[in-house]
mmCIF file of C-alpha atoms and ligand atoms in Angstrom:
data_model
loop_
_atom_site.group_PDB
_atom_site.id
_atom_site.type_symbol
_atom_site.label_atom_id
_atom_site.label_comp_id
_atom_site.label_asym_id
_atom_site.label_seq_id
_atom_site.Cartn_x
_atom_site.Cartn_y
_atom_site.Cartn_z
ATOM 1 C CA MET A 29 -29.405 24.051 8.951
ATOM 2 C CA ASP A 30 -27.666 20.869 10.146
ATOM 3 C CA GLU A 31 -24.550 21.196 11.123
ATOM 4 C CA PHE A 32 -23.551 18.168 8.838
ATOM 5 C CA GLU A 33 -25.261 19.384 6.274
ATOM 6 C CA GLU A 34 -24.232 20.004 3.201
ATOM 7 C CA LYS A 35 -23.798 23.760 2.161
ATOM 8 C CA ILE A 36 -23.838 24.156 -1.700
ATOM 9 C CA ILE A 37 -22.084 27.636 -2.964
ATOM 10 C CA VAL A 38 -21.166 26.713 -6.615
ATOM 11 C CA ASP A 39 -23.208 24.623 -8.744
ATOM 12 C CA LYS A 40 -21.944 23.277 -11.835
ATOM 13 C CA SER A 41 -22.982 19.758 -11.416
ATOM 14 C CA VAL A 42 -24.131 17.463 -14.272
ATOM 15 C CA LEU A 43 -25.556 15.329 -12.556
ATOM 16 C CA ASN A 44 -28.761 14.459 -14.473
ATOM 17 C CA GLU A 45 -27.121 14.266 -17.520
ATOM 18 C CA TRP A 46 -24.514 11.830 -16.274
ATOM 19 C CA LYS A 47 -25.947 9.021 -18.555
ATOM 20 C CA LYS A 48 -25.135 10.343 -21.425
ATOM 21 C CA TRP A 49 -21.770 10.711 -21.269
ATOM 22 C CA ALA A 50 -21.576 7.513 -18.892
ATOM 23 C CA ARG A 51 -22.389 5.342 -21.523
ATOM 24 C CA LYS A 52 -19.283 6.993 -24.037
ATOM 25 C CA GLY A 53 -17.592 5.982 -21.044
ATOM 26 C CA ASP A 54 -15.439 9.216 -20.918
ATOM 27 C CA MET A 55 -15.034 9.579 -18.266
ATOM 28 C CA ARG A 56 -13.404 13.459 -17.483
ATOM 29 C CA VAL A 57 -14.225 16.024 -14.956
ATOM 30 C CA LYS A 58 -17.605 17.136 -16.188
ATOM 31 C CA GLY A 59 -18.572 18.804 -13.473
ATOM 32 C CA TYR A 60 -18.485 19.939 -10.135
ATOM 33 C CA LYS A 61 -19.472 21.658 -6.962
ATOM 34 C CA ILE A 62 -18.067 23.406 -4.123
ATOM 35 C CA VAL A 63 -19.132 23.145 -1.168
ATOM 36 C CA GLU A 64 -19.303 24.378 2.780
ATOM 37 C CA ALA A 65 -18.989 20.636 4.869
ATOM 38 C CA PRO A 66 -17.658 20.051 7.905
ATOM 39 C CA ARG A 67 -14.226 18.956 9.649
ATOM 40 C CA GLY A 68 -13.193 18.040 12.772
ATOM 41 C CA ASP A 69 -11.680 15.299 15.701
ATOM 42 C CA ARG A 70 -15.349 15.163 17.508
ATOM 43 C CA VAL A 71 -19.026 15.422 16.597
ATOM 44 C CA ASP A 72 -19.542 19.198 18.472
ATOM 45 C CA ARG A 73 -16.615 20.306 18.209
ATOM 46 C CA ILE A 74 -16.766 20.219 13.899
ATOM 47 C CA SER A 75 -15.862 23.346 11.746
ATOM 48 C CA ARG A 76 -17.092 24.290 8.578
ATOM 49 C CA GLU A 77 -15.012 24.581 5.572
ATOM 50 C CA ARG A 78 -15.297 24.732 1.470
ATOM 51 C CA PHE A 79 -14.695 21.568 -0.610
ATOM 52 C CA MET A 80 -14.206 21.088 -3.795
ATOM 53 C CA ILE A 81 -16.478 17.985 -5.331
ATOM 54 C CA VAL A 82 -15.905 16.776 -9.256
ATOM 55 C CA GLU A 83 -18.202 14.688 -10.943
ATOM 56 C CA ARG A 84 -16.519 11.987 -13.336
ATOM 57 C CA PRO A 85 -19.712 9.954 -14.734
ATOM 58 C CA HIS A 86 -18.838 6.102 -14.612
ATOM 59 C CA ALA A 87 -21.602 3.603 -15.898
ATOM 60 C CA VAL A 88 -19.789 0.790 -13.999
ATOM 61 C CA VAL A 89 -19.533 -2.612 -11.503
ATOM 62 C CA TYR A 90 -16.442 -1.963 -8.924
ATOM 63 C CA GLN A 91 -14.997 -5.485 -10.164
ATOM 64 C CA HIS A 92 -11.700 -6.325 -7.910
ATOM 65 C CA SER A 93 -9.743 -9.997 -7.511
ATOM 66 C CA PHE A 94 -8.825 -10.444 -3.979
ATOM 67 C CA GLY A 95 -5.793 -12.469 -5.416
ATOM 68 C CA LEU A 96 -3.595 -13.941 -3.454
ATOM 69 C CA LEU A 97 -5.914 -13.059 -0.682
ATOM 70 C CA SER A 98 -9.120 -14.515 -1.449
ATOM 71 C CA ARG A 99 -8.436 -17.844 0.892
ATOM 72 C CA PHE A 100 -9.184 -14.264 3.995
ATOM 73 C CA TYR A 101 -11.643 -13.125 2.528
ATOM 74 C CA GLU A 102 -13.898 -17.029 1.911
ATOM 75 C CA GLY A 103 -12.843 -17.480 5.167
ATOM 76 C CA LEU A 104 -14.822 -14.937 6.406
ATOM 77 C CA ILE A 105 -17.777 -15.895 4.546
ATOM 78 C CA GLU A 106 -17.053 -19.578 5.873
ATOM 79 C CA GLY A 107 -17.303 -17.538 9.279
ATOM 80 C CA LYS A 108 -13.326 -19.033 9.449
ATOM 81 C CA LEU A 109 -9.787 -16.816 10.042
ATOM 82 C CA TYR A 110 -7.848 -17.575 7.725
ATOM 83 C CA GLY A 111 -4.088 -16.210 8.417
ATOM 84 C CA THR A 112 -0.889 -17.160 6.657
ATOM 85 C CA ARG A 113 2.531 -18.834 7.883
ATOM 86 C CA CYS A 114 6.215 -18.059 6.039
ATOM 87 C CA PRO A 115 7.672 -22.191 5.521
ATOM 88 C CA LYS A 116 10.755 -20.218 6.482
ATOM 89 C CA CYS A 117 10.521 -18.821 9.956
ATOM 90 C CA GLY A 118 6.899 -19.412 10.517
ATOM 91 C CA LEU A 119 6.250 -16.223 11.254
ATOM 92 C CA LYS A 120 2.404 -16.031 11.369
ATOM 93 C CA TYR A 121 0.693 -13.338 9.326
ATOM 94 C CA LEU A 122 -3.593 -12.286 10.222
ATOM 95 C CA PRO A 123 -3.641 -9.963 8.806
ATOM 96 C CA PRO A 124 -3.078 -11.852 6.140
ATOM 97 C CA ARG A 125 0.584 -11.770 3.797
ATOM 98 C CA THR A 126 1.381 -13.659 0.612
ATOM 99 C CA HIS A 127 4.705 -12.816 0.916
ATOM 100 C CA CYS A 128 7.071 -12.678 4.140
ATOM 101 C CA TRP A 129 8.436 -9.740 5.310
ATOM 102 C CA ASN A 130 10.796 -10.906 7.824
ATOM 103 C CA PRO A 131 14.320 -9.787 4.890
ATOM 104 C CA SER A 132 15.912 -12.580 5.693
ATOM 105 C CA CYS A 133 13.271 -15.180 4.075
ATOM 106 C CA LYS A 134 13.868 -13.088 0.676
ATOM 107 C CA LEU A 135 9.485 -12.483 0.245
ATOM 108 C CA GLU A 136 8.961 -16.313 0.965
ATOM 109 C CA GLU A 137 6.161 -17.342 -0.530
ATOM 110 C CA THR A 138 3.085 -17.837 2.285
ATOM 111 C CA GLU A 139 1.060 -20.451 3.444
ATOM 112 C CA TRP A 140 -2.303 -20.370 4.995
ATOM 113 C CA ILE A 141 -3.143 -21.346 8.373
ATOM 114 C CA GLU A 142 -6.344 -21.562 10.082
ATOM 115 C CA MET A 143 -6.343 -19.047 12.994
ATOM 116 C CA PRO A 144 -7.832 -19.210 16.459
ATOM 117 C CA THR A 145 -10.915 -16.458 17.614
ATOM 118 C CA GLU A 146 -8.793 -15.816 20.508
ATOM 119 C CA GLY A 147 -6.710 -12.647 20.637
ATOM 120 C CA VAL A 148 -5.158 -9.203 22.543
ATOM 121 C CA ILE A 149 -6.165 -5.784 21.877
ATOM 122 C CA VAL A 150 -2.850 -4.317 20.988
ATOM 123 C CA THR A 151 -4.013 -0.262 20.816
ATOM 124 C CA TYR A 152 -6.914 1.171 20.854
ATOM 125 C CA THR A 153 -8.972 4.546 20.761
ATOM 126 C CA ILE A 154 -12.403 5.588 21.474
ATOM 127 C CA MET A 155 -14.224 7.378 18.194
ATOM 128 C CA ALA A 156 -15.577 10.820 18.845
ATOM 129 C CA PHE A 157 -16.316 11.363 14.701
ATOM 130 C CA SER A 158 -16.466 8.954 11.890
ATOM 131 C CA ALA A 159 -17.315 8.950 8.153
ATOM 132 C CA THR A 160 -21.423 9.630 7.743
ATOM 133 C CA PRO A 161 -21.965 5.698 7.520
ATOM 134 C CA PHE A 162 -21.006 5.537 11.046
ATOM 135 C CA LEU A 163 -22.158 8.392 12.948
ATOM 136 C CA PRO A 164 -25.542 6.985 14.932
ATOM 137 C CA GLU A 165 -22.433 4.069 16.370
ATOM 138 C CA LEU A 166 -20.416 7.202 17.743
ATOM 139 C CA PRO A 167 -18.659 6.547 21.092
ATOM 140 C CA PHE A 168 -17.860 3.486 19.555
ATOM 141 C CA VAL A 169 -13.430 1.531 19.909
ATOM 142 C CA LEU A 170 -11.425 0.792 17.326
ATOM 143 C CA ALA A 171 -8.813 -1.541 18.065
ATOM 144 C CA TYR A 172 -5.906 -3.526 16.300
ATOM 145 C CA VAL A 173 -4.872 -7.465 17.303
ATOM 146 C CA LYS A 174 -2.974 -9.555 18.028
ATOM 147 C CA VAL A 175 -4.391 -12.657 17.021
ATOM 148 C CA GLY A 176 -3.472 -16.055 18.057
ATOM 149 C CA ASP A 177 0.111 -15.988 17.523
ATOM 150 C CA ALA A 178 0.106 -14.291 14.667
ATOM 151 C CA ALA A 179 3.125 -11.059 14.201
ATOM 152 C CA THR A 180 0.928 -8.868 13.049
ATOM 153 C CA ALA A 181 -2.909 -6.889 14.451
ATOM 154 C CA LEU A 182 -6.007 -6.880 13.001
ATOM 155 C CA PRO A 183 -8.201 -3.127 13.030
ATOM 156 C CA ILE A 184 -11.478 -4.802 14.607
ATOM 157 C CA GLN A 185 -14.388 -2.723 16.242
ATOM 158 C CA VAL A 186 -14.767 -4.502 19.586
ATOM 159 C CA LYS A 187 -18.019 -4.564 21.382
ATOM 160 C CA GLU A 188 -20.365 -5.945 23.697
ATOM 161 C CA ILE A 189 -17.811 -3.444 26.483
ATOM 162 C CA ASP A 190 -18.560 0.223 28.548
ATOM 163 C CA PRO A 191 -15.285 2.402 26.441
ATOM 164 C CA ILE A 192 -14.055 3.128 29.751
ATOM 165 C CA ASP A 193 -13.695 -0.528 30.553
ATOM 166 C CA VAL A 194 -10.852 -1.370 27.388
ATOM 167 C CA HIS A 195 -7.015 -1.485 27.625
ATOM 168 C CA ILE A 196 -4.412 -3.283 26.370
ATOM 169 C CA GLY A 197 -4.115 -6.072 27.230
ATOM 170 C CA LEU A 198 -7.791 -7.369 27.509
ATOM 171 C CA LYS A 199 -8.849 -10.625 25.746
ATOM 172 C CA VAL A 200 -10.918 -10.608 23.207
ATOM 173 C CA LYS A 201 -13.457 -13.250 21.252
ATOM 174 C CA ILE A 202 -12.786 -12.890 17.712
ATOM 175 C CA LYS A 203 -17.405 -12.880 16.906
ATOM 176 C CA PHE A 204 -19.354 -13.399 13.656
ATOM 177 C CA LYS A 205 -21.948 -11.890 12.173
ATOM 178 C CA GLU A 206 -25.386 -13.246 10.898
ATOM 179 C CA GLU A 207 -25.067 -12.189 7.226
ATOM 180 C CA ARG A 208 -21.926 -11.685 5.719
ATOM 181 C CA VAL A 209 -20.438 -11.225 2.404
ATOM 182 C CA GLY A 210 -16.643 -11.381 2.905
ATOM 183 C CA ASP A 211 -15.542 -7.829 3.647
ATOM 184 C CA LEU A 212 -13.324 -6.543 7.018
ATOM 185 C CA MET A 213 -16.828 -5.736 8.378
ATOM 186 C CA ASP A 214 -17.681 -9.075 8.491
ATOM 187 C CA ILE A 215 -15.900 -9.594 12.100
ATOM 188 C CA TYR A 216 -16.410 -8.145 15.155
ATOM 189 C CA ALA A 217 -14.495 -8.353 18.549
ATOM 190 C CA VAL A 218 -16.171 -8.457 22.156
ATOM 191 C CA PRO A 219 -14.317 -9.401 25.491
ATOM 192 C CA ALA A 220 -12.657 -12.619 26.640
ATOM 193 C CA GLU A 221 -12.013 -11.953 30.008
ATOM 194 C CA LYS A 222 -13.532 -9.170 32.979
ATOM 195 C CA PRO A 223 -11.316 -6.212 32.028
ATOM 196 C CA HIS A 224 -9.041 -5.302 34.244
ATOM 197 C CA PRO A 225 -8.200 -1.967 32.769
ATOM 198 C CA PRO A 226 -4.874 0.432 34.354
ATOM 199 C CA PRO A 227 -5.550 2.308 37.355
ATOM 200 C CA ARG A 228 -6.342 6.072 36.293
ATOM 201 C CA SER A 229 -7.159 8.747 38.889
ATOM 202 C CA LYS A 230 -10.115 10.468 39.661
ATOM 203 C CA GLU A 231 -9.524 12.822 36.947
ATOM 204 C CA GLU A 232 -9.230 11.054 34.214
ATOM 205 C CA ILE A 233 -12.551 8.721 34.701
ATOM 206 C CA GLU A 234 -14.004 12.070 34.774
ATOM 207 C CA TRP A 235 -12.600 13.116 31.321
ATOM 208 C CA LEU A 236 -12.984 10.487 29.499
ATOM 209 C CA LYS A 237 -16.950 10.271 31.207
ATOM 210 C CA ARG A 238 -17.584 13.875 29.957
ATOM 211 C CA GLU A 239 -15.897 13.253 26.454
ATOM 212 C CA LEU A 240 -18.446 10.214 25.416
ATOM 213 C CA LYS A 241 -20.742 11.910 27.917
ATOM 214 C CA ILE A 242 -21.118 14.473 25.092
ATOM 215 C CA VAL A 243 -20.708 12.361 22.120
ATOM 216 C CA GLU A 244 -23.684 10.033 23.125
ATOM 217 C CA GLU A 245 -25.981 12.993 23.970
ATOM 218 C CA TRP A 246 -25.250 14.384 20.241
ATOM 219 C CA VAL A 247 -25.900 11.246 18.572
ATOM 220 C CA ASN A 248 -29.031 10.761 20.198
ATOM 221 C CA LYS A 249 -30.032 14.418 19.314
ATOM 222 C CA HIS A 250 -29.044 13.362 15.848
ATOM 223 C CA PHE A 251 -30.187 9.803 15.555
ATOM 224 C CA PRO A 252 -32.798 9.175 18.519
ATOM 225 C CA LYS A 253 -33.355 5.759 18.370
ATOM 226 C CA LYS A 254 -37.446 4.387 17.648
HETATM 227 ZN ZN1 ZN B 21 10.109 -15.695 6.902
#
């Protein structure tokens, strides 16, 4: 059995009957499963654990309003980055905040401004494990990027760079995917300069390469490129 396969221990599933309850709008728990499934921090360090999955029959299209943050998400579709600025203290926010968090501004409502698409990595991590949909992309870099002179940092994936070369202070450019739906995943960052990571010991570089290789081998084995 594949280590990522879900092994059913107790099966009280009602999935084949869900329509019956969903049509009545009765969303109470109707069935459950107890499974053994993976947990861990890196793909090769997976242990198996017992989890319980409950079933609540829904028949809905999930609608969600972005409310006062709508301008930001519309901007993603247009290929523009919108942030907000406090008219009182001038602080800029990206991700946007609808009200200023500076205590002296007493939640003053902010105004929309278009932000540049250049930024700097404030912090980052190299992902060695992820939720199922992103496993084939491992190992990838997730960073917090301060765009322009924003006071907040934007969580974003960094592409087109060897993870070993990523470093705090690296200038990046925000790019928009071809097909956009108004979601944070519509954007990613790429290096805007030649990376200049801080001096690292030979041991550290070797350790990093070894760790990355383990993850890459695991991904190639489980998601062979066609
Ligand atoms: Zn303010």
